[in-house]
Every structure is written in structure tokens, then in C-alpha cells.
Short mmCIF file of C-alpha atoms in Angstrom, two decimals:
data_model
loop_
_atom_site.label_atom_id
_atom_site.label_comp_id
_atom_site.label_asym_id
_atom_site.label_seq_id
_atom_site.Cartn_x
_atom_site.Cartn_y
_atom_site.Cartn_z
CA UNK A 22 116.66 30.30 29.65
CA UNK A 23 120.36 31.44 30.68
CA UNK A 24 121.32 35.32 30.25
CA UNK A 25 122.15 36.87 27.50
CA UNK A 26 125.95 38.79 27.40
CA UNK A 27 125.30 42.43 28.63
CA UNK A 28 128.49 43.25 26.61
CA UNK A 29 125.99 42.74 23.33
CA UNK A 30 126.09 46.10 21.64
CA UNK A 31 122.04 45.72 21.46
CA UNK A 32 122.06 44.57 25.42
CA UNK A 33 123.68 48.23 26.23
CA UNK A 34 121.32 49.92 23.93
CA UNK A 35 118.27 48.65 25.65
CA UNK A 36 120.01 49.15 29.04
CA UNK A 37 118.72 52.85 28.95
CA UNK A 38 115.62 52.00 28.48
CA UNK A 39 113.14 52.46 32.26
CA UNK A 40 111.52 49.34 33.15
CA UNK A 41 110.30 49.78 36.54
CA UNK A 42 106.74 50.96 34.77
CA UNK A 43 106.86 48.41 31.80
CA UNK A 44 108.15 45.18 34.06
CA UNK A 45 105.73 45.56 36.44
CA UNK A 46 103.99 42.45 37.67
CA UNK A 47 100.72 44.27 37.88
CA UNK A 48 100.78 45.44 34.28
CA UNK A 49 101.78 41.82 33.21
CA UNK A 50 99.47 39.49 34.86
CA UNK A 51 97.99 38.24 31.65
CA UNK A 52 100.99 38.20 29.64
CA UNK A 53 101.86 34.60 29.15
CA UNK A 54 104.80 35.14 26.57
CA UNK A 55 105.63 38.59 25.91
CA UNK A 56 105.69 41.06 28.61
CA UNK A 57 105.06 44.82 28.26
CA UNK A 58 108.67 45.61 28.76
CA UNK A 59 109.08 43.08 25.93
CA UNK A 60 107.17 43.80 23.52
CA UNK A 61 108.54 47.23 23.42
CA UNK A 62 112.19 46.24 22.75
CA UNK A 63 110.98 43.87 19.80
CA UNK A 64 109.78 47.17 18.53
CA UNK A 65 112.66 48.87 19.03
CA UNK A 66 114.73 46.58 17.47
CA UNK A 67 112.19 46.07 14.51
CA UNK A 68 112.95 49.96 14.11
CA UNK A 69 116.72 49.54 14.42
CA UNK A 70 117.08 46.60 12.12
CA UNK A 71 114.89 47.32 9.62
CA UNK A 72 112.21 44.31 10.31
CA UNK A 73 109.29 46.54 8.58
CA UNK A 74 106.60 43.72 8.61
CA UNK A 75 105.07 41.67 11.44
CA UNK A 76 106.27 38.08 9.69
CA UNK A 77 110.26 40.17 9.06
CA UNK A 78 110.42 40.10 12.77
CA UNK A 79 109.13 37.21 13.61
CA UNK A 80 112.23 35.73 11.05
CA UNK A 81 114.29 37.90 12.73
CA UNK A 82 114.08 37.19 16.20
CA UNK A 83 113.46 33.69 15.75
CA UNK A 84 117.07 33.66 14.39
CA UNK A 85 118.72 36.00 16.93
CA UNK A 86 119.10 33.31 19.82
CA UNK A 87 121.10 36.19 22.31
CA UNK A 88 117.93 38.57 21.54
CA UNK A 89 115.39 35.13 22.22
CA UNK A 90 117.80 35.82 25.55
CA UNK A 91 116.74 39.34 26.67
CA UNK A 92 112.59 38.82 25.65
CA UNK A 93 112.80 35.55 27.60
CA UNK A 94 110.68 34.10 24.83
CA UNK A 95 111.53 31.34 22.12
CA UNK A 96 108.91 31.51 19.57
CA UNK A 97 105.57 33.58 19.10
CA UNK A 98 103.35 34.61 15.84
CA UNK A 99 103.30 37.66 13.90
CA UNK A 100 99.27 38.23 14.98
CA UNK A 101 100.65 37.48 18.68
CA UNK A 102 102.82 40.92 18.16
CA UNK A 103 100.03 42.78 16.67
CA UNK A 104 97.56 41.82 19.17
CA UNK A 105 100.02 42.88 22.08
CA UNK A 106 101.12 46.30 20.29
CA UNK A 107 97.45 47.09 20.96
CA UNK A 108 96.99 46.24 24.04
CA UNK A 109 100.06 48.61 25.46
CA UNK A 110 99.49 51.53 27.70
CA UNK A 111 100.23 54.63 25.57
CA UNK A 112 100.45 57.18 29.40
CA UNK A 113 103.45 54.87 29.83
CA UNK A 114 105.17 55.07 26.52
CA UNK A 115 104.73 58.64 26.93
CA UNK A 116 106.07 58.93 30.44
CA UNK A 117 109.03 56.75 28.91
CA UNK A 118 109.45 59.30 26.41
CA UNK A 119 109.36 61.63 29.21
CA UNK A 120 112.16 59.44 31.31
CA UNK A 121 114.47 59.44 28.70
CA UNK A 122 114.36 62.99 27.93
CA UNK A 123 115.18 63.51 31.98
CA UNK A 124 117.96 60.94 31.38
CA UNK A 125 119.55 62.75 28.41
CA UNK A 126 119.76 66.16 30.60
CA UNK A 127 121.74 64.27 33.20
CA UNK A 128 124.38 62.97 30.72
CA UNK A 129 124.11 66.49 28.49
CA UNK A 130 124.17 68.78 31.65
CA UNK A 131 124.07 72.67 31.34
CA UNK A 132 123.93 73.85 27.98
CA UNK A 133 123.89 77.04 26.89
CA UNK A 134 122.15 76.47 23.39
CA UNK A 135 123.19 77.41 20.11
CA UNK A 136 122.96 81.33 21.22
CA UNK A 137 123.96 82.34 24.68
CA UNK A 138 121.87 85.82 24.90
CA UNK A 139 119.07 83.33 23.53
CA UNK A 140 119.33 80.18 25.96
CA UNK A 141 117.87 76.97 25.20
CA UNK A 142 115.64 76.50 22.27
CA UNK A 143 112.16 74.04 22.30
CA UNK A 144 110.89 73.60 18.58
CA UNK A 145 107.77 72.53 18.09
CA UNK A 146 105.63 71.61 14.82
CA UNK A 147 103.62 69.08 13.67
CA UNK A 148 104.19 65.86 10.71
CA UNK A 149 101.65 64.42 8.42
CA UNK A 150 101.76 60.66 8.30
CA UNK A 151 100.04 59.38 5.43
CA UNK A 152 98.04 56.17 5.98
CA UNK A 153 96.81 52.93 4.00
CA UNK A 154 93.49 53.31 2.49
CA UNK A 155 92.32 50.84 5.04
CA UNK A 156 92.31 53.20 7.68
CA UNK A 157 90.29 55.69 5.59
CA UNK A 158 87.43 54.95 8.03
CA UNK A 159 88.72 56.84 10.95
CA UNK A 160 91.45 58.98 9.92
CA UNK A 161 90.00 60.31 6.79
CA UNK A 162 90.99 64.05 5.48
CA UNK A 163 89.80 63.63 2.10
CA UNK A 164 87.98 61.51 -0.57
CA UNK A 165 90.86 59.31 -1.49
CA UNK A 166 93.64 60.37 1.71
CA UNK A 167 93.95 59.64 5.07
CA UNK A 168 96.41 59.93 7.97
CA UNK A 169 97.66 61.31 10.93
CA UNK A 170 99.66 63.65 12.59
CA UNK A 171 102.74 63.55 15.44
CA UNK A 172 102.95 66.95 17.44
CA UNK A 173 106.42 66.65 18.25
CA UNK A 174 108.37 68.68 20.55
CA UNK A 175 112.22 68.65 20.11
CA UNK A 176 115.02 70.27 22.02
CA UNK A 177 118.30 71.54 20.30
CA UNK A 178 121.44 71.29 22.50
CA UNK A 179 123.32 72.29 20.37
CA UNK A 180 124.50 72.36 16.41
CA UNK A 181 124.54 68.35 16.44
CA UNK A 182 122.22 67.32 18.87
CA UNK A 183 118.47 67.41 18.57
CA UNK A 184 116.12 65.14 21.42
CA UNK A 185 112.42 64.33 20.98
CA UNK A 186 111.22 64.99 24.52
CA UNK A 187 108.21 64.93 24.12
CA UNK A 188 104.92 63.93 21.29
CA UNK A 189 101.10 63.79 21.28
CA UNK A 190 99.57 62.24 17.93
CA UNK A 191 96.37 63.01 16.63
CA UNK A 192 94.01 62.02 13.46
CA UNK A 193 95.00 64.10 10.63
CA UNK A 194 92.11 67.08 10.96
CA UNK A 195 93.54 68.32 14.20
CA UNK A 196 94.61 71.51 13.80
CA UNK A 197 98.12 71.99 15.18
CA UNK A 198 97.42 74.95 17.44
CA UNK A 199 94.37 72.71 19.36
CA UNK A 200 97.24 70.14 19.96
CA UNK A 201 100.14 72.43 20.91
CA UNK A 202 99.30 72.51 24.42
CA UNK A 203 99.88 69.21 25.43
CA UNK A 204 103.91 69.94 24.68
CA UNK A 205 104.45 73.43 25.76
CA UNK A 206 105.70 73.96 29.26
CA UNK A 207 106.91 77.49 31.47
CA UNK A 208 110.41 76.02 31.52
CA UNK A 209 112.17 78.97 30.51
CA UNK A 210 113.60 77.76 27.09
CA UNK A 211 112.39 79.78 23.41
CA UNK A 212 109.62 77.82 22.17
CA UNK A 213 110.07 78.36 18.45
CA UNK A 214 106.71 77.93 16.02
CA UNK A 215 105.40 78.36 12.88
CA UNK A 216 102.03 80.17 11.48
CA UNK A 217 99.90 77.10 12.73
CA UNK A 218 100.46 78.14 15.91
CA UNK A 219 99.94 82.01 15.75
CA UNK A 220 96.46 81.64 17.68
CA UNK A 221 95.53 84.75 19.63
CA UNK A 222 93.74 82.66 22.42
CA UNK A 223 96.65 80.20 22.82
CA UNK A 224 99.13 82.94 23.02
CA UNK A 225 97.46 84.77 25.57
CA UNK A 226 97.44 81.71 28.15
CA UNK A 227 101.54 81.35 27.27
CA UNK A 228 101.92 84.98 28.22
CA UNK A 229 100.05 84.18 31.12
CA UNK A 230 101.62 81.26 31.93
CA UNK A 231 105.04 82.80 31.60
CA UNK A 232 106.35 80.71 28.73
CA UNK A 233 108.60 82.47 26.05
CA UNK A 234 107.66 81.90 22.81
CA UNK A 235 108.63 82.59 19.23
CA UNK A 236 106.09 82.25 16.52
CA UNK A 237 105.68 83.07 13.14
CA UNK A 238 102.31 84.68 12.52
CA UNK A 239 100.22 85.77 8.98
CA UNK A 240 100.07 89.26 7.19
CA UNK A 241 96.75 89.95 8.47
CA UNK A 242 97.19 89.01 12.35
CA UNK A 243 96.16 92.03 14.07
CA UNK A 244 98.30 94.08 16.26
CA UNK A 245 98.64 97.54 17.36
CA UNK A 246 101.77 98.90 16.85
CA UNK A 247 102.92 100.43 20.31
CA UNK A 248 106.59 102.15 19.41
CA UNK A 249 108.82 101.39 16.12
CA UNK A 250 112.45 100.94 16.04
CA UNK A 251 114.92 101.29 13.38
CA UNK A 252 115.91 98.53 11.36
CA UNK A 253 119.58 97.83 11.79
CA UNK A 254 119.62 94.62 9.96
CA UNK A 255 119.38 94.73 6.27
CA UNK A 256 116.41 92.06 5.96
CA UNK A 257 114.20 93.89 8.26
CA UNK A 258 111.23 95.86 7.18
CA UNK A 259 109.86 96.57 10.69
CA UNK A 260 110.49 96.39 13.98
CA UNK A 261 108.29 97.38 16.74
CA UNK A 262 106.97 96.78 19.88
CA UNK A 263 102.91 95.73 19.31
CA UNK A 264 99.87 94.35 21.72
CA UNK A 265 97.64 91.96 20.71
CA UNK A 266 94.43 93.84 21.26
CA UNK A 267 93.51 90.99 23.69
CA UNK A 268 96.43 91.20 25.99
CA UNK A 269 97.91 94.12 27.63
CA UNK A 270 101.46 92.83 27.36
CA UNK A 271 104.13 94.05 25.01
CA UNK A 272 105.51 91.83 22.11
CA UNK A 273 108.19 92.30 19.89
CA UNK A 274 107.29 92.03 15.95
CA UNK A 275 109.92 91.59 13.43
CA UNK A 276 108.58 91.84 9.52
CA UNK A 277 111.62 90.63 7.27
CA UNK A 278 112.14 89.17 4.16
CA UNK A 279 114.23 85.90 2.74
CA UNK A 280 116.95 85.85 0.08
CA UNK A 281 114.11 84.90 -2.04
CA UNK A 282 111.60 88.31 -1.22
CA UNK A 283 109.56 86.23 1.36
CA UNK A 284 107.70 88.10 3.75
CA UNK A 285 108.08 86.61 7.43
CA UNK A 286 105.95 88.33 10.01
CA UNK A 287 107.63 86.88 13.64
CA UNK A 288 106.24 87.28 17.44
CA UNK A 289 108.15 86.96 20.68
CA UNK A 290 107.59 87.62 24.17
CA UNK A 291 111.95 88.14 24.65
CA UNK A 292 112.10 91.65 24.27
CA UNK A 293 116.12 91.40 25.12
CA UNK A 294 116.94 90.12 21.83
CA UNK A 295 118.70 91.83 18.81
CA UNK A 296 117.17 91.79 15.42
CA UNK A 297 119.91 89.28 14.36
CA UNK A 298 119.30 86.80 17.26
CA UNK A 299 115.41 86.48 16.46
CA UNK A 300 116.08 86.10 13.06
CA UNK A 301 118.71 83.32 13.76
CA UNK A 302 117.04 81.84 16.13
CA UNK A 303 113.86 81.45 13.75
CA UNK A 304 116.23 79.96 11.05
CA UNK A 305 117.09 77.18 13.54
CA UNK A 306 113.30 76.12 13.76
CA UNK A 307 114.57 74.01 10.17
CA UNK A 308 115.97 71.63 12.94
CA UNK A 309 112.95 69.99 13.40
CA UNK A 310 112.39 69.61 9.51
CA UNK A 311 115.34 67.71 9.44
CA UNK A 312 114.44 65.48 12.33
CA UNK A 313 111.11 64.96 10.68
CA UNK A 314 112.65 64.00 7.56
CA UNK A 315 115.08 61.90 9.62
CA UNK A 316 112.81 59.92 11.36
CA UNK A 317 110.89 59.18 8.09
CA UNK A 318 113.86 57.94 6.62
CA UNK A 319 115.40 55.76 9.29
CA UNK A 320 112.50 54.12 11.24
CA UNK A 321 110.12 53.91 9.17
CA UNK A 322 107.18 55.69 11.08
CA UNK A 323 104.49 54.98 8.06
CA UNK A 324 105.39 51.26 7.74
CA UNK A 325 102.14 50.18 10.14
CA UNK A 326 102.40 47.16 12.68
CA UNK A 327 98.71 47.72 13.49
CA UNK A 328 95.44 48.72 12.60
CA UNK A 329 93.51 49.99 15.88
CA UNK A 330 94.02 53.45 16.93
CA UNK A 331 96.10 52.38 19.90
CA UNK A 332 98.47 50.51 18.33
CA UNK A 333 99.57 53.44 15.61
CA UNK A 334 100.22 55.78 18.62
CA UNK A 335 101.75 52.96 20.44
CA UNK A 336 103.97 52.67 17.74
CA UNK A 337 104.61 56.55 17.11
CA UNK A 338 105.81 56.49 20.60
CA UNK A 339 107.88 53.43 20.01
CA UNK A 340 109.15 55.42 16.58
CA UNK A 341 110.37 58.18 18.95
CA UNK A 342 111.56 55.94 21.76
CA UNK A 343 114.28 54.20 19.20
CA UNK A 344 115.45 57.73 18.18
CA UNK A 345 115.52 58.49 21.71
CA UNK A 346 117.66 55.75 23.05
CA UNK A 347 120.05 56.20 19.53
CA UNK A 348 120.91 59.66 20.91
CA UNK A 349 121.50 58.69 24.29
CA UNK A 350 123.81 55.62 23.38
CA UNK A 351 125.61 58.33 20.95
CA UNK A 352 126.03 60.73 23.66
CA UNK A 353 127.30 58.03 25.91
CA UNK A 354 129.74 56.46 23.75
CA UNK A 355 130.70 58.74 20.55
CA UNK A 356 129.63 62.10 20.83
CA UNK A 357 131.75 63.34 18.23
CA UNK A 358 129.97 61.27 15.61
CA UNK A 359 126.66 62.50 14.17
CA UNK A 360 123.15 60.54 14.63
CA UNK A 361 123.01 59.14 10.81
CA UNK A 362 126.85 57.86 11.38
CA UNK A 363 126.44 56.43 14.82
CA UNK A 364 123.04 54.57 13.45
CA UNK A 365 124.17 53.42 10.25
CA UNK A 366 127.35 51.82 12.53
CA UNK A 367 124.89 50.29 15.18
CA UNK A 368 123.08 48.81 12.49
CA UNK A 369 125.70 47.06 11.37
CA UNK A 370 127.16 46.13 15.11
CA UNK A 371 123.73 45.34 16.77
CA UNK A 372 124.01 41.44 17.89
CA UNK A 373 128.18 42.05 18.36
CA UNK A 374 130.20 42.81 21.39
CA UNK A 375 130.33 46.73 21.89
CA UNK A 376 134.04 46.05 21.98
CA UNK A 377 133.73 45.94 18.29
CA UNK A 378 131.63 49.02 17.63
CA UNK A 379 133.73 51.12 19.74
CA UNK A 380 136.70 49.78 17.67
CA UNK A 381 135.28 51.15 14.28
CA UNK A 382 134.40 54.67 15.83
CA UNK A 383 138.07 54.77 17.03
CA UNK A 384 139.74 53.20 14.63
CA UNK A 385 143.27 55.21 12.51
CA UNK A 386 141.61 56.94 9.37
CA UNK A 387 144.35 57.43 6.66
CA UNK A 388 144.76 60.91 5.91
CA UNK A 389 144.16 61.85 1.90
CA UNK A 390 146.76 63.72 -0.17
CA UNK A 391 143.96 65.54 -1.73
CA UNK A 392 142.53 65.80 -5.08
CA UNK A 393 145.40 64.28 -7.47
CA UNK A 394 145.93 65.60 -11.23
CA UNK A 395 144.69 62.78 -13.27
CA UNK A 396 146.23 62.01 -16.61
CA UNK A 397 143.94 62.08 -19.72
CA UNK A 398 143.36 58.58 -20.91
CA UNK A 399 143.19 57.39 -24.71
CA UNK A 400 140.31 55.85 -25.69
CA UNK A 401 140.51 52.16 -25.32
CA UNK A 402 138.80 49.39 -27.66
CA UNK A 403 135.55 48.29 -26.06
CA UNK A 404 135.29 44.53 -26.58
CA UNK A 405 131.24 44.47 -27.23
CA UNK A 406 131.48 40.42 -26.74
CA UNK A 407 129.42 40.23 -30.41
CA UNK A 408 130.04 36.08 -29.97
CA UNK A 409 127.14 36.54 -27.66
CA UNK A 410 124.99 39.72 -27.98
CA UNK A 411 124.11 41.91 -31.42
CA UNK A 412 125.74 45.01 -30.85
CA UNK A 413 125.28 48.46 -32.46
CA UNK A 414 127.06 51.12 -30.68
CA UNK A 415 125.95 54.82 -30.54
CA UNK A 416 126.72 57.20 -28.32
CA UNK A 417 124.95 60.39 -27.21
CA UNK A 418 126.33 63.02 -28.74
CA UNK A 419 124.83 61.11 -32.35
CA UNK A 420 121.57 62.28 -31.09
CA UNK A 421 122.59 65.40 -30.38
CA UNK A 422 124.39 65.83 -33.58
CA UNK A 423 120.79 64.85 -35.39
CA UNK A 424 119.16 66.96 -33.17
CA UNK A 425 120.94 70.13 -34.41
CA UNK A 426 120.63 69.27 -37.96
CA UNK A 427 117.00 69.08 -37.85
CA UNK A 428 116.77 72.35 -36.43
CA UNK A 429 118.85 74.22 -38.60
CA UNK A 430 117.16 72.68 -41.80
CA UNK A 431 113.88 73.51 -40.30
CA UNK A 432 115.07 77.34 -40.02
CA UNK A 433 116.58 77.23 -43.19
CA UNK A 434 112.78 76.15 -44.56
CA UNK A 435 111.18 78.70 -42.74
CA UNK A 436 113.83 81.38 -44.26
CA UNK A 437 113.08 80.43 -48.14
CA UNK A 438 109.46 80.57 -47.21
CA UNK A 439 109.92 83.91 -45.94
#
């Protein structure tokens, strides 16, 4: 089969992706069509195009002759892909995961985060992915729901930029603090949490691992209050420094409330920061929200390609691999667009030349003279078209009108009763 055009916008997409794990001879000795490395782009692409059913991609890669190209494969069957999905190594979609995230660093280089007294934040938090009823007999939470969660762990460059770096699933009963330690490292960035995570046990192994953390906690966590401060912001009920009974080391607590009157009770091992800076800097754990909702949205996460346990992680990593590689590409060749612009173009300019994508993201925009006085209009005659349809027209405000009426005759009623 010849080679496909690297100029492809899709070929430069999948040219960040690692493959000295995935290509691997050893790993592919059985493989008689699609190879690990393989398989994984079709995914990818399924994600990026929108193929959200095993039989959709098989369509669409049967009639993508350039992609046919870069999978070295012609033809295979929509069970074929399901089987394979299953049969992937999830320690190396996670140590691709991992790869990329080292990759993006390189191209993002130092960043000073969206505070500079508060450095680079880690969010972390956990998404419930509801399941078919079919799955109900291993990922069961209630009578009549089951699912599963993603543990996701997210960095925020800056005000734009938000990279999954790293992501352990689980079956939906996990509790996110027994997962959280699988994606929290003593890197020196703010790991920012919320009450899920407020576990005495688990913070006491962070302190003594030296990683900073940031974590909402409830009303009744227990603390002794070691010396107060006063409050210089006008949210703040408390602030103090506090123990934790079980460790000797000092925490700061912040007790503020919301616009709305909602208490927040917040824990943090950075004793250097101002009232204003932890409160910000909890704010900014939304990101992850977003990128939650995001990821929903866009690729699909709950649309299943399998049914065995390894293939839904194996696609939850292949979920977060797509978003991965969409920031990277966006980085790399228009930073100044956001990730929902940049995707929705790529989309569009997947199987082209990246000659033409790069065209649209630079292309003259024609400045707008603002909002323009419109004139009123008259009323013009509908033509209903009654040759051909039986027409009575009535508009709203008739009902209205009627409404009103009723209303005041029925007070009228109730007054000569009276």
C-alpha cells in the first residue's frame, strides 16, 4: 500500500502521537490486520469525526482511502474493532497519556500559572459516566443505574489552556478519595480539591510527602484552631492557622461564604498565601467542570465501543488521548484560538491539506460597524397560500387577551358574591 501525504491535516495530528510502545513488534505478533498503534488512531479519529458506533466507522474508514493509508489496512468488521479495543494494554495508554503530557511541557515551557505568588495549579476531581443497563452486572450503584467514574487530573497553564495529564477510572462505588492517589504527585504545583477528598488519612501522607494541596473540607471536619487572624477580605468569616489532631503540622483554614450565603470551609498546606489568592485560586477549581462538561460534549465518552471492563477504560484513555493530541496540535499551530474553535475547524479540515486549515485560522476577518439603528418595518401581508392549506391565523397575544378577560370576570364574580 503506498504512503499516505504527511501534509494531511489528520497525518500531522496523529504525528504527536508515541509509537515506539504501541508499534512494537513484540506487542503485535498476533495482530494480522490492525496493529496496536492502529487501532488506537481509528479511535481517535472515531472521537474526532464523530463515528459514535462500531458499523459508523467501519463506513467511515472504508471510505477514507488516505486514512486506509496510515492503518495499512483495507477492510475489517465492526466486531474485529471491538474485539481488538479489548485486547489493548491499558499501562500503555496510560503511559501515552503520560508522554503527551511530557510533550505538551516542552512546547508550553515555564509557566507561571494563572497567579504568580500561587504557581502552577493541578485540579483534580472525579466524573460520573452513566452506563447502559447492560452493564448493570458489574458496575451497578443502584437498582435501576449503573456506571463509572474517570479520576481525572488536569493542569491549568493558563486562562485558555487546560491538559489532562493524567486519569485512573474506576466502577462507580469508588469513593473519590480511595482513588486520588494514583494522580497526586510532590511536584510542587497547588493540587486543588473538593470535599471528596478532605480525608484526614490521605492528607496526612500529602503532608508527608511534601505535596501542596488545597481542599475543600465539611463543617464538621475537626481541627484545632492554633492562632486566628483577621479577616481582611469581606467574604471571610475565619481565618486561622489549625492542626489536624493527627498531624503536628500547621494548616491554613479559610471559612467564607459565596454571593449566594454558601458556607465554604477550605484547607491548604501554602501558608504564604493571601486570603484573596486562596479564594481565587479555589474559584479556578470550576476549570475542570468545564473540561468535564467539554469532554462530554465533544467526544462522546458515554457512547460505548465495548462491553468488557478493559475495553471502557481502554476507551476512557482513548477519550482523553484525542483531547490530548487536540491541545497539542492547537498549541502547535494556533494558540490564539480556543479548544472548541480549533476542534470544530479540524473537524471540518480532517482528510485536507493543513495548508487549508491554517488558511481559515489566518484568514482577513471584516471588521463590523457595530450594532446599526434599524428602521421599524410596516406590517406586510402574509400570503397564507390558502390554494393549498386551510388557514386560520391567530396570534399570541389573542390568548393572552382571553386570558385576562377570564380573570377579571372571575374577580368580578367573586366581588358580587362578596
Amino acid at each position: 500500500m503506498k504512503s499516505v501525504n504527511q501534509n494531511l491535516v489528520f497525518c500531522q495530528y496523529l504525528s504527536n502521537l508515541p509509537n515506539h510502545v504501541l508499534a512494537c513488534p513484540l506487542f503485535n505478533y498476533d495482530a494480522r490486520k490492525l496493529t496496536d498503534l492502529a487501532i488506537v488512531k481509528v479511535f481517535i479519529m472515531a472521537n474526532v469525526c464523530g463515528w459514535n458506533n462500531l458499523r459508523k466507522i467501519e463506513t467511515g474508514i472504508r471510505a477514507k482511502r488516505d486514512f486506509q493509508k496510515e492503518i495499512c489496512t483495507e477492510s475489517f468488521s465492526h466486531s474485529q474493532l471491538s474485539r481488538r479495543l479489548a485486547t489493548l494494554d491499558t499501562g500503555h495508554l496510560a503511559d501515552l497519556l503520560g508522554r503527551l503530557a511530557i510533550h505538551f511541557w516542552r512546547l508550553k515551557g515555564v509557566v507561571k500559572g494563572l497567579q504568580p505568588n500561587v504557581g502552577l495549579i493541578r485540579i483534580i476531581d472525579g466524573t460520573y459516566v452513566k452506563l447502559p443497563n447492560n452493564a448493570s452486572d458489574w458496575t451497578a450503584i443502584s437498582t435501576d443505574s449503573c456506571g463509572i467514574k474517570l479520576h481525572v487530573r488536569v493542569a491549568v497553564a493558563d486562562a485558555d489552556c487546560v491538559f489532562p495529564e493524567m486519569m485512573i477510572p474506576s466502577t462507580g462505588n469508588v469513593a473519590d478519595s480511595d482513588a486520588v492517589n494514583h494522580i497526586i504527585e510532590a511536584d510542587g504545583a497547588l493540587y486543588v480539591m473538593d470535599r471528596g477528598y478532605a480525608n484526614k488519612t490521605k492528607m496526612g501522607g500529602w503532608l508527608q510527602r511534601k505535596v501542596h494541596f488545597l481542599v475543600r473540607c465539611r463543617k464538621n471536619f475537626r481541627m484545632e484552631t492554633l492562632r486566628s487572624f483577621k479577616s481582611t477580605h469581606p467574604q471571610v468569616v475565619k481565618n486561622e492557622f489549625v492542626s489536624m489532631l493527627t498531624r503536628e503540622e500547621t494548616l491554613r483554614y479559610i471559612h467564607f461564604k459565596d454571593d449566594q450565603g454558601r458556607d465554604f470551609h477550605l484547607l491548604t498546606d501554602r501558608l504564604d498565601l493571601t486570603e484573596e489568592e486562596i479564594l481565587e485560586t479555589y474559584k479556578n477549581r470550576w476549570y475542570i467542570e468545564l473540561f468535564f462538561k467539554w469532554l462530554k460534549q465533544h467526544v462522546k465518552v458515554n457512547h460505548l465501543f465495548s462491553q468488557s471492563p478493559m475495553g471502557i477504560w481502554n476507551q476512557m484513555f482513548i477519550s482523553l488521548i484525542t483531547v490530548a493530541l487536540i491541545e497539542i496540535m492547537r498549541l502547535v499551530t494556533a494558540p490564539g484560538k480556543t479548544t472548541w474553535t480549533f476542534l470544530s475547524a479540524l473537524q471540518e479540515y480532517i482528510f485536507e491539506p493543513i495548508s487549508r486549515l491554517k488558511k481559515d485560522f489566518t484568514r482577513t476577518l471584516r471588521k463590523s460597524k457595530g450594532r446599526q439603528k434599524v428602521p421599524i418595518k410596516s406590517d406586510k401581508q402574509r400570503n397564507f397560500g390558502e390554494d393549498h392549506a386551510v388557514v386560520s391565523p391567530i396570534n399570541r397575544q389573542h390568548f393572552v387577551d382571553r386570558e385576562k378577560e377570564k380573570k377579571k370576570k372571575a374577580q368580578e364574580q367573586r366581588m358580587k358574591e362578596k
